[in-house]
XYZ file of C-alpha atoms in Angstrom:
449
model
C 14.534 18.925 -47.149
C 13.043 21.317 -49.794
C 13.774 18.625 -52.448
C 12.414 15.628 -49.809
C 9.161 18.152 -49.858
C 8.779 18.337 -53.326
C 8.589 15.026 -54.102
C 5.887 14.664 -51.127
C 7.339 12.528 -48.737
C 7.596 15.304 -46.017
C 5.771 18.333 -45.115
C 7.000 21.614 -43.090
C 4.814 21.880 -40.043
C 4.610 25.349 -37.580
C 7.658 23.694 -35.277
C 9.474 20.703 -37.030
C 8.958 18.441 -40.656
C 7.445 15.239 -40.406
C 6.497 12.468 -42.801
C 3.458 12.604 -45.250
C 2.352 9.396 -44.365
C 3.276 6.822 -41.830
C 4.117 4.257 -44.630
C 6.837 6.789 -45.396
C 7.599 7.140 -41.597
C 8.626 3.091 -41.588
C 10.519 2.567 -44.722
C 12.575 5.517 -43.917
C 13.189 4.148 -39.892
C 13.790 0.393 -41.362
C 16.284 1.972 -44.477
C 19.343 3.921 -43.677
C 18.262 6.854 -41.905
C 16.329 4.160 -39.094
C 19.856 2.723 -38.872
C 21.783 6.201 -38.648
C 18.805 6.959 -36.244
C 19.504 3.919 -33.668
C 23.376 4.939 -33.867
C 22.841 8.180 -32.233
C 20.937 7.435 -29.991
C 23.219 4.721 -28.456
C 26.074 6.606 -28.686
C 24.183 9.718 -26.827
C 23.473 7.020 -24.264
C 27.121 6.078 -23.966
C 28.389 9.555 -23.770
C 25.835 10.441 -20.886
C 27.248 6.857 -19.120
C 30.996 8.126 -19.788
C 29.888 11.693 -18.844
C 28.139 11.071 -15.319
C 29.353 7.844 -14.564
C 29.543 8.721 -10.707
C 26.035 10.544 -10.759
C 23.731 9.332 -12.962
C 20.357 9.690 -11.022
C 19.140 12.702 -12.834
C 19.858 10.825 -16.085
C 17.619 7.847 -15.619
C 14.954 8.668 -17.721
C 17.131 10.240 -20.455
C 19.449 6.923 -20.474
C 16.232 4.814 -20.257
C 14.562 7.079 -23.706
C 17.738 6.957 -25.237
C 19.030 3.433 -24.662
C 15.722 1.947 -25.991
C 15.801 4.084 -29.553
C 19.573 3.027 -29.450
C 18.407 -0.837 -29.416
C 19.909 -1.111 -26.170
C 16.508 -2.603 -24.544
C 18.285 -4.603 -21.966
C 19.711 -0.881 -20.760
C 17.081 0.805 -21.125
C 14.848 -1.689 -18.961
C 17.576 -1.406 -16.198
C 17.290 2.545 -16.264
C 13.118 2.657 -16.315
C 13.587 0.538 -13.537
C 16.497 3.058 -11.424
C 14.279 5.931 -12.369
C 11.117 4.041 -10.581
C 12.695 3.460 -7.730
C 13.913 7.115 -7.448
C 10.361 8.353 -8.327
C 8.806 5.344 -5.947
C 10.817 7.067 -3.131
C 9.985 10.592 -3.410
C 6.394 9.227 -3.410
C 5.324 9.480 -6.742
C 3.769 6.175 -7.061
C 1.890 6.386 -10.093
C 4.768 8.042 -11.944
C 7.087 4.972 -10.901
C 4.472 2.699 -11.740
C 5.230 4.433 -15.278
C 8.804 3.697 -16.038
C 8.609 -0.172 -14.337
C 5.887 -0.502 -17.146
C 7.793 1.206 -19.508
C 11.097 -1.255 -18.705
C 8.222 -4.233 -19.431
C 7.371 -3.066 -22.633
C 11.236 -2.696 -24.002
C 12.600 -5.532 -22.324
C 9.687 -7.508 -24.658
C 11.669 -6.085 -27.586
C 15.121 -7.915 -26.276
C 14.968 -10.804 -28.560
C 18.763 -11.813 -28.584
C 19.325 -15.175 -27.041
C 22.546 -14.042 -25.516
C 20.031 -11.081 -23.486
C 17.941 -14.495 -22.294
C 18.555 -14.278 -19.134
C 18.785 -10.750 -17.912
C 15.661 -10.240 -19.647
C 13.833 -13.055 -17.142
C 15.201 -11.555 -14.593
C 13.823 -7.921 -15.852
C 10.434 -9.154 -16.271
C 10.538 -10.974 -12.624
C 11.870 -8.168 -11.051
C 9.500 -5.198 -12.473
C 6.578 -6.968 -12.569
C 6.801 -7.149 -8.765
C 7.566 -3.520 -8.802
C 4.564 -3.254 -11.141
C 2.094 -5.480 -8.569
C 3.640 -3.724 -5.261
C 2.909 -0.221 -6.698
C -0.504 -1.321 -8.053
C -1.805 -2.498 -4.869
C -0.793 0.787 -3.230
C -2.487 2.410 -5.513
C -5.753 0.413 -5.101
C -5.909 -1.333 -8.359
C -5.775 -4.412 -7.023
C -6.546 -6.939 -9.686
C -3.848 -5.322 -11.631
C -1.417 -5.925 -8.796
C -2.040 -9.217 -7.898
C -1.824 -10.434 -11.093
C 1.715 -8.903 -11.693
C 3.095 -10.043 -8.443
C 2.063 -13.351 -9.096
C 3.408 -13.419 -12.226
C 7.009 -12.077 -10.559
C 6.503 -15.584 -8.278
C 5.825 -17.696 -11.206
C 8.999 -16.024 -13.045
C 11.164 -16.446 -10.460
C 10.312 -19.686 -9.249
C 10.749 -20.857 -12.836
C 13.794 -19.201 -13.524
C 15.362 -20.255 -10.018
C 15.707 -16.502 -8.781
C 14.958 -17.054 -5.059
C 16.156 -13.179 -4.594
C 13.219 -12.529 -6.228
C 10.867 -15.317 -5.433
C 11.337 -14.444 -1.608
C 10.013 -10.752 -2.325
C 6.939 -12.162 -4.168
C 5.922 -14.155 -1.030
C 6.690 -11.468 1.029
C 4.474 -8.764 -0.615
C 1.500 -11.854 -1.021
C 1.574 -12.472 2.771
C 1.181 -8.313 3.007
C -1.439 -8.409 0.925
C -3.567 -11.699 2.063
C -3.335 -10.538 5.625
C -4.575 -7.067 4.949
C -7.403 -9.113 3.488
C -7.761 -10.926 6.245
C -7.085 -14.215 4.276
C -4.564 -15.664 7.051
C -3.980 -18.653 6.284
C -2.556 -17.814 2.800
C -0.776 -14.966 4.360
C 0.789 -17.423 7.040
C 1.670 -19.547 4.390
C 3.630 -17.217 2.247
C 5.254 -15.522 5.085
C 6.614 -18.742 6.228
C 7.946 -19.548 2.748
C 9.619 -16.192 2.450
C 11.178 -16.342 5.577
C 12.457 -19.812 5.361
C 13.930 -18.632 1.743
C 15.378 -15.667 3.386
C 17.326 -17.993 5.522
C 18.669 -20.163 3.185
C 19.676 -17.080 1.262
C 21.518 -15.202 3.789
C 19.234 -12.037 3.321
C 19.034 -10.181 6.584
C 17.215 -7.440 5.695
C 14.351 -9.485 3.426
C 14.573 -11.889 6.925
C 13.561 -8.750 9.076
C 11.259 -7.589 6.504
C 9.216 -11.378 7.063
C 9.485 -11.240 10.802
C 7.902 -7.216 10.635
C 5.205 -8.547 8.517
C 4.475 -11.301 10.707
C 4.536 -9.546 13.298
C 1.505 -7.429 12.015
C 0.068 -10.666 10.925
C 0.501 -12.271 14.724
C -1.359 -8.799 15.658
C -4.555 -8.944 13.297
C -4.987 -12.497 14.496
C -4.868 -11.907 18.214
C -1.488 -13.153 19.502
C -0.428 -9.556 21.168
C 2.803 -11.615 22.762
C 4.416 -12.960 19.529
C 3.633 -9.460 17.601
C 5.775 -7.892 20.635
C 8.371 -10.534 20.558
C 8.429 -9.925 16.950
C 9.061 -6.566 16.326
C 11.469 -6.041 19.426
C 13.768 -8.473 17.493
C 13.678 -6.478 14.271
C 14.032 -3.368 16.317
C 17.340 -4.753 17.737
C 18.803 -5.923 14.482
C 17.265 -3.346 12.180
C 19.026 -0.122 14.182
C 20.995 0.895 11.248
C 17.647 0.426 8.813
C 15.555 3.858 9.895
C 12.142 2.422 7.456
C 12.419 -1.029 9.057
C 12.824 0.094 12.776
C 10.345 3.123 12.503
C 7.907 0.546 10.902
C 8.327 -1.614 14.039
C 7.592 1.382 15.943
C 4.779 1.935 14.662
C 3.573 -1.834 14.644
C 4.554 -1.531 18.731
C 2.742 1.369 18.965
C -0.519 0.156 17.694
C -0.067 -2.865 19.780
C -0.094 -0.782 22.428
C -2.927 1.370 21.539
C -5.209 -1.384 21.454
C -4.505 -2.392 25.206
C -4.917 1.157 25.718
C -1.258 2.416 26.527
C -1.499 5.743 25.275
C 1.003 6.622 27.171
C 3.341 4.436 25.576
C 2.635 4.872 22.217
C 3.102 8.217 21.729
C 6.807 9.156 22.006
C 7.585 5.585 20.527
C 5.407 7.043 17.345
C 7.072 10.479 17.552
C 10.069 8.369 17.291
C 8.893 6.825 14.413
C 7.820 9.970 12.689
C 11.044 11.513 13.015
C 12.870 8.346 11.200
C 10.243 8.197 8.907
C 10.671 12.065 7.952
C 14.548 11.797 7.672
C 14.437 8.545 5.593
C 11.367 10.335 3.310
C 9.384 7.783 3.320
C 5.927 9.031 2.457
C 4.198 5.448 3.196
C 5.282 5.428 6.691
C 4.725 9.291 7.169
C 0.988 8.816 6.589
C 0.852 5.605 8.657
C 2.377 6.962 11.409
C 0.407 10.261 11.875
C -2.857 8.401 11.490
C -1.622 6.591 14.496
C -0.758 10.058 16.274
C -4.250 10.677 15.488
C -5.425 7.877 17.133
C -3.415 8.324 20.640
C -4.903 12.237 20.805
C -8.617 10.385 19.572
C -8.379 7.587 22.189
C -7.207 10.165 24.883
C -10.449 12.446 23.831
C -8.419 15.237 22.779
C -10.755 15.099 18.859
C -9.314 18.491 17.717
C -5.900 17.518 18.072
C -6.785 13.891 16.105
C -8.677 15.049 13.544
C -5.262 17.766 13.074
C -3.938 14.289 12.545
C -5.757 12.390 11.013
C -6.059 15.593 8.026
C -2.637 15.600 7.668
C -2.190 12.050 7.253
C -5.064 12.377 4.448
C -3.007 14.973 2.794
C 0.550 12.840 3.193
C -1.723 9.809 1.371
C -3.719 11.667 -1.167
C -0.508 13.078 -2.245
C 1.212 9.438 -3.228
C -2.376 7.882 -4.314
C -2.056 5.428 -1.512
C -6.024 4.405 -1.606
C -6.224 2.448 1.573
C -4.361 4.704 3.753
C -6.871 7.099 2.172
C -9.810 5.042 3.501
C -8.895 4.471 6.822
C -8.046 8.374 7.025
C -11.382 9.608 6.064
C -13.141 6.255 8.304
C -10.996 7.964 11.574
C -12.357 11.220 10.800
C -15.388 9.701 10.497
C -15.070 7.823 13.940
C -14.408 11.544 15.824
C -17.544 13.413 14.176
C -19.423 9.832 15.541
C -17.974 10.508 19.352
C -18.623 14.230 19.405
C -22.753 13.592 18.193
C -21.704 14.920 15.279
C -23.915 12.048 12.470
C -24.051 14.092 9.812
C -20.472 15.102 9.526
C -19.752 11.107 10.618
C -21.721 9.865 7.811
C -20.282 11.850 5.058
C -16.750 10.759 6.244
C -17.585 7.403 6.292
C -19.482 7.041 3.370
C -16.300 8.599 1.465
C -14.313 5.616 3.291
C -17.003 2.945 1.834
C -16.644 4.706 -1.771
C -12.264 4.457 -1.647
C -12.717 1.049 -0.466
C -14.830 -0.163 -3.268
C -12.819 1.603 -5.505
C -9.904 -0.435 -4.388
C -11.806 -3.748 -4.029
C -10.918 -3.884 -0.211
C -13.663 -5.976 1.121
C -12.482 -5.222 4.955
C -12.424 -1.547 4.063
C -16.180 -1.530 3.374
C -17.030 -3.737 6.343
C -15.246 -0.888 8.352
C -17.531 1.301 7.225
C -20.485 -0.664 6.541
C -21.203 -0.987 10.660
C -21.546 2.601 11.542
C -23.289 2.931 8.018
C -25.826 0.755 9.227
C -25.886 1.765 12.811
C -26.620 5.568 11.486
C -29.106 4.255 9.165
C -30.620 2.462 11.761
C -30.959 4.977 14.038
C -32.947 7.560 12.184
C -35.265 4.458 11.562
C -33.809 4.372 7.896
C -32.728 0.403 7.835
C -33.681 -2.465 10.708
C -31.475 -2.896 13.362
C -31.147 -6.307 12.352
C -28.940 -5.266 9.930
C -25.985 -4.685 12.186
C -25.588 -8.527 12.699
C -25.346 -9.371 8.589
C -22.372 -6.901 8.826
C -20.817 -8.405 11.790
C -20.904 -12.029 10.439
C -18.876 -10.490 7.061
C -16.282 -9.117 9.595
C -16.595 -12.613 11.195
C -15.690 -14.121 7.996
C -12.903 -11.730 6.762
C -11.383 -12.327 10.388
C -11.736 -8.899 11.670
C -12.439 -9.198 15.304
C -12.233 -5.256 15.791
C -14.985 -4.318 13.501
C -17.281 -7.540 14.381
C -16.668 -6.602 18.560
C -17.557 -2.703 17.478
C -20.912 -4.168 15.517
C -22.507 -5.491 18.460
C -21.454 -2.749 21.054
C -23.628 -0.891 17.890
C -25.870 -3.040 18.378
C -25.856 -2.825 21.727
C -27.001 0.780 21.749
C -29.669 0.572 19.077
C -31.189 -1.723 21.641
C -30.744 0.840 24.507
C -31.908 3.551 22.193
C -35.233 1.749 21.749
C -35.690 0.949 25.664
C -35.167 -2.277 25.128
C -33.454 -2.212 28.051
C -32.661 -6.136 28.710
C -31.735 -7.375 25.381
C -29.134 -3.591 25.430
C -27.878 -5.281 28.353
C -27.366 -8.679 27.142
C -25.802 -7.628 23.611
C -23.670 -5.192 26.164
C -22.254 -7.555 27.722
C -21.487 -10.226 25.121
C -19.587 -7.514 23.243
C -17.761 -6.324 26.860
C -16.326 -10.168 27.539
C -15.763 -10.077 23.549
C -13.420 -7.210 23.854
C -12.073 -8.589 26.861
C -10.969 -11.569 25.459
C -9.266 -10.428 22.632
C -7.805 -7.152 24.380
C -9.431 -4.837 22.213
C -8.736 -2.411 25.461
C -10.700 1.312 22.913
C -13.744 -1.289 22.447
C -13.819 -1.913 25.946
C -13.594 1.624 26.996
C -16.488 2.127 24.700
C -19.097 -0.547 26.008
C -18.114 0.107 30.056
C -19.433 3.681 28.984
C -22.333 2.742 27.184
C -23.255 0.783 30.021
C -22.684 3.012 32.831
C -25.016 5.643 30.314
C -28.258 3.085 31.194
């Protein structure tokens, strides 16, 4: 080394040497040493393979570093992508967003024609894990690019195991939008290419989905029929069966059977606990917030509702995060409490532009305007621009809730007859599409005049 210093091409730093110069740096990586360098490494890789063959786990991302200095890039894509899906399930989202990129990046470097096809299937397969994570995490354009890239892959490549996944997590992601037609259209694709490929638990998977879908759109009976069929097949599958509990329960919360809901989400919480799946841990105690909120116990929901927020904000799920703060929102606005209300849901509006979820800020954007509106800040008229974009993103909830809003601006100004008209119209509203908490809402309202 003292020589290899003297005649400049490294230098002694406080820890370690390193290279002069970074031309240095590559002729000495592409000469011999680069070669004796790559040799290590691989067979470091294989010892820790031969070592730990029965538990590798805690190895991932030290078989995924060393595989890919080793030249082994098909190897090391296949460990970045084990090491995701370990980090994915403790909840660290972002982290496992990390190593599916990472696998991307080496399996770019896999250049042999005999690696051809593993590679394809690499890039297919993380790429969706790429999307699905991104759109978690709110960065939606990100996501949706990379899961329809997966589709395009797949379908290309004829990988139907992965094609089916891709539809799936589009028809997830189009009905959260409220874009149903798309998401009907992709759900029905993935479940008819579940069928053909034998794949019970992507088939359940469709039918939970569409069962939300069925749900948003209005059909109460097929969402039931729905999940009660994944609930029978799905006993030994705690996620899938506690996600159909929680679908159930929210069915039942909007027809106002409180009653029912809660030990089916207590249920639900337990499964979702033992199977540690922070997703479904934060979905399912924003729903316990919303039995105690609905029954008017607000402490107890807003308990809730915080610890949902906490569950969420510790993965980086974004939307969870806005509907969280929106619910805490929605008990300062029943207690009287506008100031609190508005700072709650004005975080809500801010997550959901920062994730680019349109419905999100609708959510928000009614009792935004309604408080506005009230302390004289914006016209009343407002309210009715906001309900036409719920309208339009198919969001019957939010567009029944603007005009009971409205309703009470109306009532607030003594203008006593057009309160009662707007009352009304938003009572057979709810009626109609059994929006039972809506109901509640305007029947009270009404009685108030």
């Amino acid at each position: 080394m003292l020589e290899l210093e003297a005649a400049g091409l490294v230098v002694r730093t406080e820890e370690a040497w390193a290279f002069t110069t970074e031309l240095v740096r590559e002729a000495a990586a592409r000469g011999i040493l680069g070669v004796q360098r790559r040799d290590y490494h691989r067979l470091v890789s294989e010892a820790i393979e031969a070592t730990y063959a029965d538990h590798l786990e805690p190895w991932y991302d030290d078989l995924a570093t060393h595989c890919a200095l080793g030249a082994r890039w098909i190897a090391a894509a296949r460990y970045a992508r084990e090491a995701g899906l370990a980090l994915e399930k403790a909840g660290r989202l972002e982290d496992a967003r990390t190593r599916f990129q990472r696998g991307l990046t080496w399996l770019a470097s896999a250049v042999d024609p005999d690696d051809h096809d593993a590679r394809v299937q690499g890039e297919a397969a993380l790429n969706l894990k790429v999307g699905s994570l991104s759109l978690l995490l709110g960065d939606t354009e990100r996501g949706m690019r990379a899961v329809t890239l997966a589709l395009d892959i797949a379908s290309d490549a004829n990988l139907p195991w992965i094609e089916v996944r891709a539809h799936l997590e589009l028809g997830r992601r189009y009905a959260a939008e409220g874009r149903h037609r798309l998401a009907a259209a992709h759900l029905s694709t993935a479940r008819a290419q579940a069928a053909l490929e034998d794949d019970t638990q992507v088939e359940l998977e469709v039918f939970e989905a569409s069962a939300a879908l069925a749900l948003d759109q209005g059909r109460a009976d097929e969402a039931e029929g729905l999940w009660q069929q994944v609930l029978t097949r799905a006993a030994d599958t705690p996620t899938l069966s506690a996600r159909c509990q929680s679908g159930l329960a929210t069915l039942w919360l909007r027809a106002g059977q409180t009653e029912r809901a809660e030990p089916m989400l207590q249920s639900a919480l337990d499964a979702a606990r033992k199977a540690k799946d922070r997703i479904l841990e934060g979905r399912v105690l924003n729903n316990i917030g919303l039995v105690h909120s609905l029954s008017g116990r607000h402490d107890e929901a807003l308990v809730y509702y915080r610890r949902a927020l906490e569950v969420r904000e510790g993965i980086g799920y974004t939307r969870g995060m806005v509907i969280n703060h929106h619910n805490i929102g929605d008990v300062h606005f029943q207690r009287g409490d506008y100031a609190r209300a508005h700072v709650a849901f004005q975080r809500s509006y801010e997550l959901a532009i920062q994730s680019d979820w349109e419905r999100g800020q609708v959510l928000n954007e009614v009792f935004l305007t309604y408080l506005d509106a009230h302390f004289g800040r914006e016209p009343a008229d407002h309210l009715e621009d906001v309900r036409r974009r719920a309208l339009a993103l198919e969001d019957t909830t939010t567009a029944a809730t603007a005009r009971w809003l409205r309703g009470r601006l109306h009532m607030e100004a003594d203008e006593l007859d057009q309160a009662a008209e707007v009352l009304h119209a938003a009572l057979v509203e709810a009626e109609q599409l059994g929006l039972a908490p809506v109901q509640t809402l305007v029947e009270r309202t009404l009685a108030s005049m």
